[in-house]
C-alpha cells in the first residue's frame, strides 16, 4: 500500500471560467433545501466553489431580520452564479440579469436560462439566443442552459457564451443523461467549457457526464431532495472526481465477448 | 402618492427617494437591488432618485435556486 501511495498522479488542469480557475468541477444550486443551515452544510460537503442563486422580490413587511442566503453563501468565499430561472422570455431574462448584477455589485457572471413550458422546463432556444446576444453585448459573461443540440451549442459558443450547459434530462427530473451521444458531440465540438446542467439524479449520473468529457456538472435537486442531502453532496463530489479521472485515464475498449484476465498458459488441468 | 411596490399598491409620503423607501421598509444595509419602471437604480443613486406617483418599483434579493 505504501508503494501505491507514492505514485504521483498527473495533475488535472483546473476548470477555467471568465478568467478564474476552480479546483471543483461540481456546481451546485441552493434551492429546495429545508433551511439555510442545511444549504450551507450541503454546499460545504459538495466542495463546490460556484453556487447558483435565484433573484426574487423581497418580502415587504415580513420580518426584515430574516437570515439572507448570501449570509450563508458568502460572495467573498463562493462565486455566485445568479440564474434566470422562471423566465420564459428573453426580456425577462435580461431584466433579471441586470438586477442580479446590481445586487452583486457589478458581478457579471450569469446563468442564462429561458424556459419553454412549465411541464418540461425545456429550454426555449429561440428566446435563449436573443437573450444571450443582448447580454453579451451588455458585457455579461454568459453561461447558458441549452438543449443538447450540438449545432445550437456551437452557435452559442460562437456568439460569445463562456460556457454551454446542455440539459441531461428535464430540470428536477433526476432521469440521468438521456442522450449521451449528443452530449459527447457537444463536448467534441466545443472550445468553451461544457457543463451538464439539469437531469442528474444520483452519483453515477454525474460520473457518466464527466466520463463523456464534460468539464463540469451543475445540479440542485439531486442533492437537496436526497434522503440525506449532505451525504449525497459528498457522494456527488466523489462521483465528479471519479468520472473526471476515468475520462482522463481513458476507458478500455468495449468488446462483445469475454476476454480472460488470467493467462491460459501454465494451466495444470 | 401611490406607487406599485413589488406588484402591490402602496401609499407613501410625497417626494420620497429610493433610499427613503428602503429605510421605510427597514431594509437599509440589506443586499438588494432596485428597479423603477423597469430601469435599474444603481445603489449610488438611491439617495438622489425621487419617486413619483404611479412608479412601478421592484425590490429584489437573492434566494435559493438552481
Short mmCIF file of C-alpha atoms in Angstrom, two decimals:
data_model
loop_
_atom_site.label_atom_id
_atom_site.label_comp_id
_atom_site.label_asym_id
_atom_site.label_seq_id
_atom_site.Cartn_x
_atom_site.Cartn_y
_atom_site.Cartn_z
CA UNK A 1 0.00 0.00 0.00
CA UNK A 2 2.84 2.40 0.79
CA UNK A 3 4.19 1.98 -2.74
CA UNK A 4 0.93 2.94 -4.42
CA UNK A 5 0.60 5.93 -2.10
CA UNK A 6 3.86 7.28 -3.52
CA UNK A 7 2.65 7.19 -7.13
CA UNK A 8 2.34 10.73 -8.42
CA UNK A 9 -0.82 11.11 -10.46
CA UNK A 10 -0.57 13.75 -13.19
CA UNK A 11 -2.39 16.88 -12.10
CA UNK A 12 -5.54 17.85 -13.95
CA UNK A 13 -5.78 21.39 -15.20
CA UNK A 14 -8.37 23.36 -13.28
CA UNK A 15 -11.73 24.44 -14.68
CA UNK A 16 -11.46 27.97 -16.03
CA UNK A 17 -14.44 30.29 -16.31
CA UNK A 18 -14.36 34.02 -17.01
CA UNK A 19 -10.68 34.28 -16.11
CA UNK A 20 -10.95 32.45 -12.79
CA UNK A 21 -9.83 28.92 -12.07
CA UNK A 22 -11.68 26.35 -9.98
CA UNK A 23 -10.48 23.10 -8.46
CA UNK A 24 -14.03 21.75 -8.17
CA UNK A 25 -15.96 20.74 -11.27
CA UNK A 26 -19.22 20.45 -9.36
CA UNK A 27 -21.53 23.48 -9.37
CA UNK A 28 -24.49 23.43 -7.03
CA UNK A 29 -27.81 25.18 -6.66
CA UNK A 30 -29.28 26.49 -3.42
CA UNK A 31 -32.98 25.75 -3.95
CA UNK A 32 -35.28 23.26 -2.24
CA UNK A 33 -33.34 22.74 1.00
CA UNK A 34 -35.27 22.55 4.24
CA UNK A 35 -33.40 25.53 5.69
CA UNK A 36 -30.37 27.74 5.18
CA UNK A 37 -28.24 25.70 7.57
CA UNK A 38 -28.78 22.55 5.50
CA UNK A 39 -27.99 24.57 2.36
CA UNK A 40 -24.68 25.72 3.84
CA UNK A 41 -23.67 22.26 5.04
CA UNK A 42 -24.53 20.59 1.73
CA UNK A 43 -22.53 23.15 -0.24
CA UNK A 44 -19.58 22.60 2.04
CA UNK A 45 -19.80 18.81 1.68
CA UNK A 46 -20.03 19.14 -2.11
CA UNK A 47 -16.77 21.06 -2.29
CA UNK A 48 -18.39 23.34 -4.89
CA UNK A 49 -16.87 26.76 -5.47
CA UNK A 50 -19.60 28.06 -7.78
CA UNK A 51 -23.10 28.33 -6.38
CA UNK A 52 -26.29 29.36 -8.16
CA UNK A 53 -28.94 31.65 -6.70
CA UNK A 54 -32.27 32.97 -7.93
CA UNK A 55 -33.42 36.60 -7.90
CA UNK A 56 -36.87 37.25 -6.47
CA UNK A 57 -38.97 40.00 -4.91
CA UNK A 58 -38.06 40.84 -1.33
CA UNK A 59 -40.92 40.09 1.05
CA UNK A 60 -42.12 43.51 2.09
CA UNK A 61 -43.08 43.90 5.73
CA UNK A 62 -42.17 40.34 6.68
CA UNK A 63 -39.50 40.10 9.37
CA UNK A 64 -36.63 42.19 8.00
CA UNK A 65 -34.21 40.26 10.25
CA UNK A 66 -34.83 37.01 8.39
CA UNK A 67 -31.44 35.42 7.51
CA UNK A 68 -30.30 36.04 3.98
CA UNK A 69 -28.99 33.36 1.62
CA UNK A 70 -25.90 35.46 0.89
CA UNK A 71 -25.01 35.38 4.60
CA UNK A 72 -24.68 31.58 4.29
CA UNK A 73 -23.22 31.57 0.79
CA UNK A 74 -20.76 34.38 1.19
CA UNK A 75 -19.84 36.04 -2.14
CA UNK A 76 -16.29 36.53 -0.80
CA UNK A 77 -15.90 32.75 -0.48
CA UNK A 78 -18.02 31.43 -3.35
CA UNK A 79 -18.51 32.54 -6.92
CA UNK A 80 -22.20 33.40 -7.01
CA UNK A 81 -23.93 32.44 -10.24
CA UNK A 82 -27.33 34.16 -10.44
CA UNK A 83 -29.81 32.36 -12.65
CA UNK A 84 -32.78 33.49 -14.69
CA UNK A 85 -34.97 30.61 -13.55
CA UNK A 86 -38.64 31.21 -14.09
CA UNK A 87 -38.08 33.41 -17.16
CA UNK A 88 -39.99 32.45 -20.30
CA UNK A 89 -38.94 35.41 -22.45
CA UNK A 90 -35.61 36.98 -23.42
CA UNK A 91 -36.84 40.30 -21.99
CA UNK A 92 -37.48 38.86 -18.51
CA UNK A 93 -34.16 37.03 -18.54
CA UNK A 94 -32.18 40.14 -19.48
CA UNK A 95 -34.01 42.16 -16.82
CA UNK A 96 -33.24 39.51 -14.20
CA UNK A 97 -29.54 39.52 -15.11
CA UNK A 98 -29.35 43.30 -14.80
CA UNK A 99 -30.95 43.14 -11.34
CA UNK A 100 -28.51 40.39 -10.36
CA UNK A 101 -25.54 42.46 -11.48
CA UNK A 102 -26.74 45.37 -9.37
CA UNK A 103 -27.42 43.03 -6.43
CA UNK A 104 -23.91 41.59 -6.61
CA UNK A 105 -22.01 44.87 -7.02
CA UNK A 106 -21.28 44.60 -10.72
CA UNK A 107 -20.53 40.85 -10.79
CA UNK A 108 -21.34 39.97 -14.39
CA UNK A 109 -21.26 36.16 -14.50
CA UNK A 110 -24.76 34.80 -15.06
CA UNK A 111 -26.54 31.55 -15.78
CA UNK A 112 -28.98 32.27 -18.59
CA UNK A 113 -31.99 30.01 -18.77
CA UNK A 114 -35.10 30.81 -20.73
CA UNK A 115 -37.78 28.19 -20.34
CA UNK A 116 -40.27 26.89 -22.86
CA UNK A 117 -43.12 25.40 -20.88
CA UNK A 118 -43.95 24.55 -17.29
CA UNK A 119 -44.35 20.83 -17.81
CA UNK A 120 -40.84 20.12 -19.10
CA UNK A 121 -38.97 23.36 -18.26
CA UNK A 122 -37.24 22.62 -21.54
CA UNK A 123 -35.04 25.49 -22.76
CA UNK A 124 -36.71 27.88 -25.19
CA UNK A 125 -33.82 28.15 -27.62
CA UNK A 126 -35.07 30.99 -29.87
CA UNK A 127 -35.56 33.23 -26.81
CA UNK A 128 -32.28 31.98 -25.30
CA UNK A 129 -30.37 33.09 -28.41
CA UNK A 130 -31.97 36.55 -28.32
CA UNK A 131 -31.20 36.97 -24.60
CA UNK A 132 -27.64 35.70 -24.97
CA UNK A 133 -26.90 38.20 -27.71
CA UNK A 134 -28.24 41.12 -25.71
CA UNK A 135 -26.46 40.09 -22.50
CA UNK A 136 -23.10 39.56 -24.22
CA UNK A 137 -23.42 42.99 -25.87
CA UNK A 138 -24.04 44.45 -22.41
CA UNK A 139 -20.83 42.90 -21.05
CA UNK A 140 -22.24 39.87 -19.23
CA UNK A 141 -20.30 36.61 -19.04
CA UNK A 142 -22.99 34.15 -20.04
CA UNK A 143 -23.12 30.50 -19.02
CA UNK A 144 -26.08 29.20 -20.94
CA UNK A 145 -28.57 26.45 -20.16
CA UNK A 146 -29.47 24.93 -23.52
CA UNK A 147 -30.89 21.95 -25.34
CA UNK A 148 -28.47 19.15 -26.21
CA UNK A 149 -28.44 20.13 -29.90
CA UNK A 150 -24.76 20.17 -31.00
CA UNK A 151 -25.32 22.88 -33.61
CA UNK A 152 -27.08 25.23 -31.21
CA UNK A 153 -24.39 24.66 -28.59
CA UNK A 154 -21.78 25.66 -31.16
CA UNK A 155 -23.84 28.69 -32.17
CA UNK A 156 -23.97 29.87 -28.55
CA UNK A 157 -20.22 29.46 -28.25
CA UNK A 158 -19.65 31.47 -31.45
CA UNK A 159 -21.87 34.24 -30.11
CA UNK A 160 -19.56 34.55 -27.10
CA UNK A 161 -21.14 32.49 -24.34
CA UNK A 162 -18.36 31.47 -21.95
CA UNK A 163 -19.83 28.04 -21.21
CA UNK A 164 -22.57 25.90 -22.69
CA UNK A 165 -24.74 23.88 -20.34
CA UNK A 166 -26.93 21.33 -22.10
CA UNK A 167 -29.55 19.52 -20.08
CA UNK A 168 -29.05 15.82 -19.37
CA UNK A 169 -32.78 15.46 -18.70
CA UNK A 170 -35.53 17.89 -17.62
CA UNK A 171 -34.80 20.10 -14.60
CA UNK A 172 -35.63 18.31 -11.35
CA UNK A 173 -36.47 15.01 -13.09
CA UNK A 174 -33.43 13.06 -11.89
CA UNK A 175 -33.63 10.89 -15.02
CA UNK A 176 -29.89 10.99 -15.75
CA UNK A 177 -28.17 11.69 -19.07
CA UNK A 178 -30.79 10.78 -21.68
CA UNK A 179 -28.72 11.38 -24.81
CA UNK A 180 -25.09 10.58 -24.19
CA UNK A 181 -24.36 10.73 -27.89
CA UNK A 182 -25.41 14.39 -28.16
CA UNK A 183 -23.52 15.40 -25.00
CA UNK A 184 -20.47 13.68 -26.44
CA UNK A 185 -20.85 15.53 -29.76
CA UNK A 186 -21.19 18.87 -27.96
CA UNK A 187 -18.02 18.16 -25.97
CA UNK A 188 -16.11 17.17 -29.11
CA UNK A 189 -17.01 20.38 -30.95
CA UNK A 190 -16.68 22.83 -28.06
CA UNK A 191 -13.87 25.25 -27.34
CA UNK A 192 -15.56 26.55 -24.19
CA UNK A 193 -16.37 24.52 -21.07
CA UNK A 194 -19.36 22.18 -21.41
CA UNK A 195 -21.31 21.50 -18.22
CA UNK A 196 -24.31 19.24 -17.90
CA UNK A 197 -26.98 21.31 -16.23
CA UNK A 198 -30.11 19.54 -15.05
CA UNK A 199 -31.21 15.92 -15.08
CA UNK A 200 -28.68 14.32 -12.76
CA UNK A 201 -30.44 12.09 -10.23
CA UNK A 202 -27.69 10.21 -8.49
CA UNK A 203 -23.91 9.98 -8.27
CA UNK A 204 -23.48 7.60 -11.21
CA UNK A 205 -25.26 10.11 -13.49
CA UNK A 206 -22.70 12.76 -12.54
CA UNK A 207 -19.85 10.31 -13.18
CA UNK A 208 -21.29 9.48 -16.62
CA UNK A 209 -21.42 13.18 -17.54
CA UNK A 210 -17.76 13.54 -16.58
CA UNK A 211 -16.77 10.33 -18.38
CA UNK A 212 -18.29 11.79 -21.54
CA UNK A 213 -15.71 14.55 -21.24
CA UNK A 214 -17.83 17.31 -19.75
CA UNK A 215 -15.90 19.99 -17.89
CA UNK A 216 -18.34 20.03 -15.01
CA UNK A 217 -21.87 19.36 -13.80
CA UNK A 218 -24.41 21.73 -12.28
CA UNK A 219 -27.04 20.20 -10.03
CA UNK A 220 -29.51 21.13 -7.32
CA UNK A 221 -32.43 18.75 -6.76
CA UNK A 222 -30.31 15.57 -6.80
CA UNK A 223 -28.62 16.83 -3.64
CA UNK A 224 -31.39 18.85 -1.99
CA UNK A 225 -34.05 16.14 -2.37
CA UNK A 226 -31.83 13.17 -1.48
CA UNK A 227 -32.65 11.25 1.69
CA UNK A 228 -29.53 12.74 3.29
CA UNK A 229 -28.59 15.84 1.29
CA UNK A 230 -25.24 16.33 2.99
CA UNK A 231 -24.14 12.75 2.35
CA UNK A 232 -25.33 12.99 -1.25
CA UNK A 233 -23.43 16.26 -1.70
CA UNK A 234 -20.26 14.42 -0.74
CA UNK A 235 -21.16 11.45 -2.96
CA UNK A 236 -21.53 13.87 -5.89
CA UNK A 237 -18.15 15.37 -5.16
CA UNK A 238 -16.57 11.90 -5.31
CA UNK A 239 -18.52 10.97 -8.45
CA UNK A 240 -17.38 14.11 -10.27
CA UNK A 241 -13.77 13.42 -9.30
CA UNK A 242 -14.02 9.73 -10.24
CA UNK A 243 -15.73 10.49 -13.55
CA UNK A 244 -13.15 13.11 -14.43
CA UNK A 245 -10.20 10.84 -13.65
CA UNK A 246 -11.84 7.99 -15.55
CA UNK A 247 -12.22 10.27 -18.59
CA UNK A 248 -8.60 11.42 -18.37
CA UNK A 249 -7.39 7.83 -17.89
CA UNK A 250 -9.26 6.66 -21.00
CA UNK A 251 -11.54 3.66 -20.66
CA UNK A 252 -10.76 0.21 -22.06
CA UNK A 253 -12.32 -0.65 -25.41
CA UNK A 254 -15.69 -2.37 -25.22
CA UNK A 255 -15.83 -5.93 -26.60
CA UNK A 256 -18.78 -8.08 -27.48
CA UNK A 257 -17.38 -11.27 -25.87
CA UNK A 258 -15.29 -12.25 -22.86
CA UNK A 259 -11.53 -11.98 -22.77
CA UNK A 260 -9.85 -13.78 -19.86
CA UNK A 261 -7.90 -11.65 -17.41
CA UNK A 262 -5.82 -14.65 -16.20
CA UNK A 263 -3.38 -16.24 -18.66
CA UNK A 264 -4.21 -19.57 -20.29
CA UNK A 265 -0.52 -20.57 -20.41
CA UNK A 266 0.64 -22.59 -17.40
CA UNK A 267 -2.72 -24.08 -16.58
CA UNK A 268 -2.17 -27.54 -14.97
CA UNK A 269 -5.58 -29.10 -15.72
CA UNK B 1 -48.65 59.38 -3.50
CA UNK B 2 -49.32 55.84 -4.59
CA UNK B 3 -46.71 53.55 -6.15
CA UNK B 4 -46.68 49.90 -7.18
CA UNK B 5 -44.19 48.16 -4.88
CA UNK B 6 -43.41 44.55 -5.82
CA UNK B 7 -46.76 44.36 -7.54
CA UNK B 8 -48.83 45.86 -4.71
CA UNK B 9 -50.27 49.37 -4.47
CA UNK B 10 -48.60 51.22 -1.59
CA UNK B 11 -49.35 54.69 -0.20
CA UNK B 12 -46.22 56.72 0.59
CA UNK B 13 -45.43 60.31 1.59
CA UNK B 14 -44.65 62.55 -1.39
CA UNK B 15 -41.08 63.15 -2.58
CA UNK B 16 -39.59 60.02 -1.08
CA UNK B 17 -36.26 58.94 -2.51
CA UNK B 18 -35.38 55.30 -3.14
CA UNK B 19 -33.13 55.44 -0.06
CA UNK B 20 -36.07 56.79 1.99
CA UNK B 21 -38.25 53.94 0.74
CA UNK B 22 -35.64 51.33 1.71
CA UNK B 23 -35.34 52.89 5.17
CA UNK B 24 -39.16 52.97 5.43
CA UNK B 25 -39.21 49.22 4.69
CA UNK B 26 -36.49 48.62 7.32
CA UNK B 27 -34.23 47.18 4.64
CA UNK B 28 -31.33 49.64 4.88
CA UNK B 29 -27.99 47.85 4.58
CA UNK B 30 -29.55 44.68 3.17
CA UNK B 31 -28.18 43.19 -0.03
CA UNK B 32 -30.84 44.08 -2.57
CA UNK B 33 -31.39 45.65 -5.95
CA UNK B 34 -33.99 48.20 -7.01
CA UNK B 35 -35.70 48.80 -10.29
CA UNK B 36 -38.00 51.75 -11.01
CA UNK B 37 -40.21 51.44 -14.10
CA UNK B 38 -38.01 48.57 -15.32
CA UNK B 39 -34.78 50.60 -15.07
CA UNK B 40 -32.09 49.60 -12.60
CA UNK B 41 -31.38 52.22 -9.95
CA UNK B 42 -27.70 51.86 -9.01
CA UNK B 43 -27.05 51.94 -5.27
CA UNK B 44 -25.18 55.24 -5.61
CA UNK B 45 -28.36 56.86 -6.93
CA UNK B 46 -30.67 55.64 -4.15
CA UNK B 47 -30.39 58.90 -2.15
CA UNK B 48 -30.92 61.02 -5.26
CA UNK B 49 -33.76 59.41 -7.19
CA UNK B 50 -37.13 60.74 -6.07
CA UNK B 51 -40.14 58.51 -6.58
CA UNK B 52 -43.22 59.75 -8.41
CA UNK B 53 -46.90 58.91 -8.34
CA UNK B 54 -47.56 55.66 -10.21
CA UNK B 55 -43.95 54.47 -10.29
CA UNK B 56 -43.52 50.72 -10.53
CA UNK B 57 -40.83 49.76 -8.04
CA UNK B 58 -39.27 46.33 -7.66
CA UNK B 59 -37.06 45.45 -4.69
CA UNK B 60 -35.34 42.08 -5.16
CA UNK B 61 -32.84 39.90 -3.36
CA UNK B 62 -31.09 36.54 -3.80
CA UNK B 63 -32.88 33.37 -2.73
CA UNK B 64 -32.24 29.67 -3.15
CA UNK B 65 -32.35 28.46 -6.73
CA UNK B 66 -30.75 26.00 -9.11
#
